[in-house]
Tab-separated table of C-alpha atoms in Angstrom:
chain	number	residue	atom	x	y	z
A	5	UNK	CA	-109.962	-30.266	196.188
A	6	UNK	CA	-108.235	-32.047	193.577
A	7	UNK	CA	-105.967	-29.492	190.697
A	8	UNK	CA	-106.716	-26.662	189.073
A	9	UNK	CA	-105.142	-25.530	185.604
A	10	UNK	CA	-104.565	-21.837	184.437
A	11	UNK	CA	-103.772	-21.531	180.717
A	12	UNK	CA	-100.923	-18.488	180.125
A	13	UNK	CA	-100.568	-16.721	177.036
A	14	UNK	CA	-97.032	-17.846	177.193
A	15	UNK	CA	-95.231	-18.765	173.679
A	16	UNK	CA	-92.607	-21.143	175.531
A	17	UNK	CA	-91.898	-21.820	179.450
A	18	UNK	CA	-88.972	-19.418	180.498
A	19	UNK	CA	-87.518	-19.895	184.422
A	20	UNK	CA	-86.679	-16.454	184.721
A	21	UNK	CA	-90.388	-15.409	183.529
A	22	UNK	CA	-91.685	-17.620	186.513
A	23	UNK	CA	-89.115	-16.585	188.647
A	24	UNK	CA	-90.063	-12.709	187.996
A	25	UNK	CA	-93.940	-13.808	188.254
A	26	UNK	CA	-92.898	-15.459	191.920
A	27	UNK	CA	-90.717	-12.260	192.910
A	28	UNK	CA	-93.760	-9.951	192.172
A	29	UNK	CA	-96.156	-11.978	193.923
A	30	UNK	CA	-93.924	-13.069	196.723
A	31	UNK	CA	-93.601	-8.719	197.539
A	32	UNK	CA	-97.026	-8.640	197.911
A	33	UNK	CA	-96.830	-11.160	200.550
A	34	UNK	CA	-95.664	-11.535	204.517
A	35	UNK	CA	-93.391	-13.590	205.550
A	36	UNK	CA	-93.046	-15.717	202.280
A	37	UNK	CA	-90.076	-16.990	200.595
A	38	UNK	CA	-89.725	-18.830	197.143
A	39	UNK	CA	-87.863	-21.519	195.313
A	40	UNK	CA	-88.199	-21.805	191.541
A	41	UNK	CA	-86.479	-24.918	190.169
A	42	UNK	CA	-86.627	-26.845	186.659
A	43	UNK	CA	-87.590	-30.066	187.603
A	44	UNK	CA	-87.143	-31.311	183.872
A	45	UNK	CA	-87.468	-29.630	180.356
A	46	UNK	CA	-90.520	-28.393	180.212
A	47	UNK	CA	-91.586	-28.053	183.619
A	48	UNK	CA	-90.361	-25.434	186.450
A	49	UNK	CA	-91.745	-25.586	189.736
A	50	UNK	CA	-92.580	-22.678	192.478
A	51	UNK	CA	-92.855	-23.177	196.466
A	52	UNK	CA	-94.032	-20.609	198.521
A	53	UNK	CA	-92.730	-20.743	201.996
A	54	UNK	CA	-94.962	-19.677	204.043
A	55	UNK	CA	-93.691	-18.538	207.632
A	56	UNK	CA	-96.653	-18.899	209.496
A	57	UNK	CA	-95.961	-18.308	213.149
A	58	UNK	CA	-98.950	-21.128	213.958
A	59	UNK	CA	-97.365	-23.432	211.323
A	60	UNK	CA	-95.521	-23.142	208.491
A	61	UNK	CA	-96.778	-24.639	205.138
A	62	UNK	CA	-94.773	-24.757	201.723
A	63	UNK	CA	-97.324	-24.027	198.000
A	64	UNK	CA	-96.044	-26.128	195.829
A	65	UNK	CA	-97.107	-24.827	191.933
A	66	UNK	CA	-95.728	-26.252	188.095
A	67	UNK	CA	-95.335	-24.412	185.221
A	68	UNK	CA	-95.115	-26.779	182.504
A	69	UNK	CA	-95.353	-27.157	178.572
A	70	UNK	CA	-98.735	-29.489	177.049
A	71	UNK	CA	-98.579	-29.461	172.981
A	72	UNK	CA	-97.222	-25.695	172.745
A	73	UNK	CA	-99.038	-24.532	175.486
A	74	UNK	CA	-97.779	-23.391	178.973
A	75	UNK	CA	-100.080	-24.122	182.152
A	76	UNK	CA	-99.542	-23.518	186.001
A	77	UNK	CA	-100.578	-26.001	187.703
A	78	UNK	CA	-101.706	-26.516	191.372
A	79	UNK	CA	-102.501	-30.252	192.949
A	80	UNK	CA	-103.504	-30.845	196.182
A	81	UNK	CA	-100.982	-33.732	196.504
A	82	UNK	CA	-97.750	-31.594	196.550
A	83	UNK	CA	-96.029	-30.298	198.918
A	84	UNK	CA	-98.252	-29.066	201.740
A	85	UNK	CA	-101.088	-28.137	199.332
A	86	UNK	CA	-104.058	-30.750	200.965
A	87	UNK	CA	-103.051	-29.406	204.610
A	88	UNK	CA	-103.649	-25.797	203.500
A	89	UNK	CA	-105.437	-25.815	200.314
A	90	UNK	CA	-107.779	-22.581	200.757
A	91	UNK	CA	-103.986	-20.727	201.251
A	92	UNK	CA	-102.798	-22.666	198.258
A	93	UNK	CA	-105.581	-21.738	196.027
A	94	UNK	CA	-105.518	-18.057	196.921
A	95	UNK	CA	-101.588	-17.948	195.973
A	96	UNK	CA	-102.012	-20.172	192.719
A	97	UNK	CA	-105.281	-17.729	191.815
A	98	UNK	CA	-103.076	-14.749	192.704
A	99	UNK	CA	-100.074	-15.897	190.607
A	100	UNK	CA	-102.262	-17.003	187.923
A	101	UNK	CA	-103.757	-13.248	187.689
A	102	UNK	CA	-99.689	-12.071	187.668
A	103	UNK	CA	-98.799	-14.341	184.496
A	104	UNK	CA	-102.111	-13.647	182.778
A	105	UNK	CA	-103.339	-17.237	183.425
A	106	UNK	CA	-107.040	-18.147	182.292
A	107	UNK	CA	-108.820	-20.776	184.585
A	108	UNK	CA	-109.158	-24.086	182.305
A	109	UNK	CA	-112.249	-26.434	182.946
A	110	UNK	CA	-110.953	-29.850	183.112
């Protein structure tokens, strides 16, 4: 566990591109709602409600701008991310495949 960091071939962070990439991805799902927020210039965030009927959880993920680059970013310490990190990495792999991420190696 820990983060994991998908490089997009973005030119600039747009809320409606991440709020399009969460739509598409979100259809593909049950029982999962989204939030897309900008947090700050620069950074938008995702959560995935998940409506588990065993328990709920919420994906927290971050789009955000490094030195004209755009990264999504998933951390174990948001949201309920530690509590159901296998679910959390499958959604962050699966939206990272939707935007056209590539995996970075930290």
């Amino acid at each position: 566990m820990g983060e994991i960091h998908w490089l997009l071939p973005w030119r600039r962070l747009d809320k409606r591109a991440v709020l399009d990439a969460a739509q598409t991805l979100a259809a593909r799902m049950e029982d999962v709602s989204i939030e897309v927020d900008e947090e700050e210039p620069g950074c938008v965030s995702c959560l995935f409600i998940v409506e588990d009927p065993e328990e709920p959880y919420v994906v927290e993920l971050s789009f955000y701008e490094v030195d004209g680059d755009v990264v999504l970013a998933l951390e174990e310490e948001w949201a309920d991310n530690a509590d159901a990190w296998d679910a959390a990495c499958g959604i962050a792999e699966e939206m990272a495949e939707v935007v056209g991420g590539q995996q970075l190696e930290l």
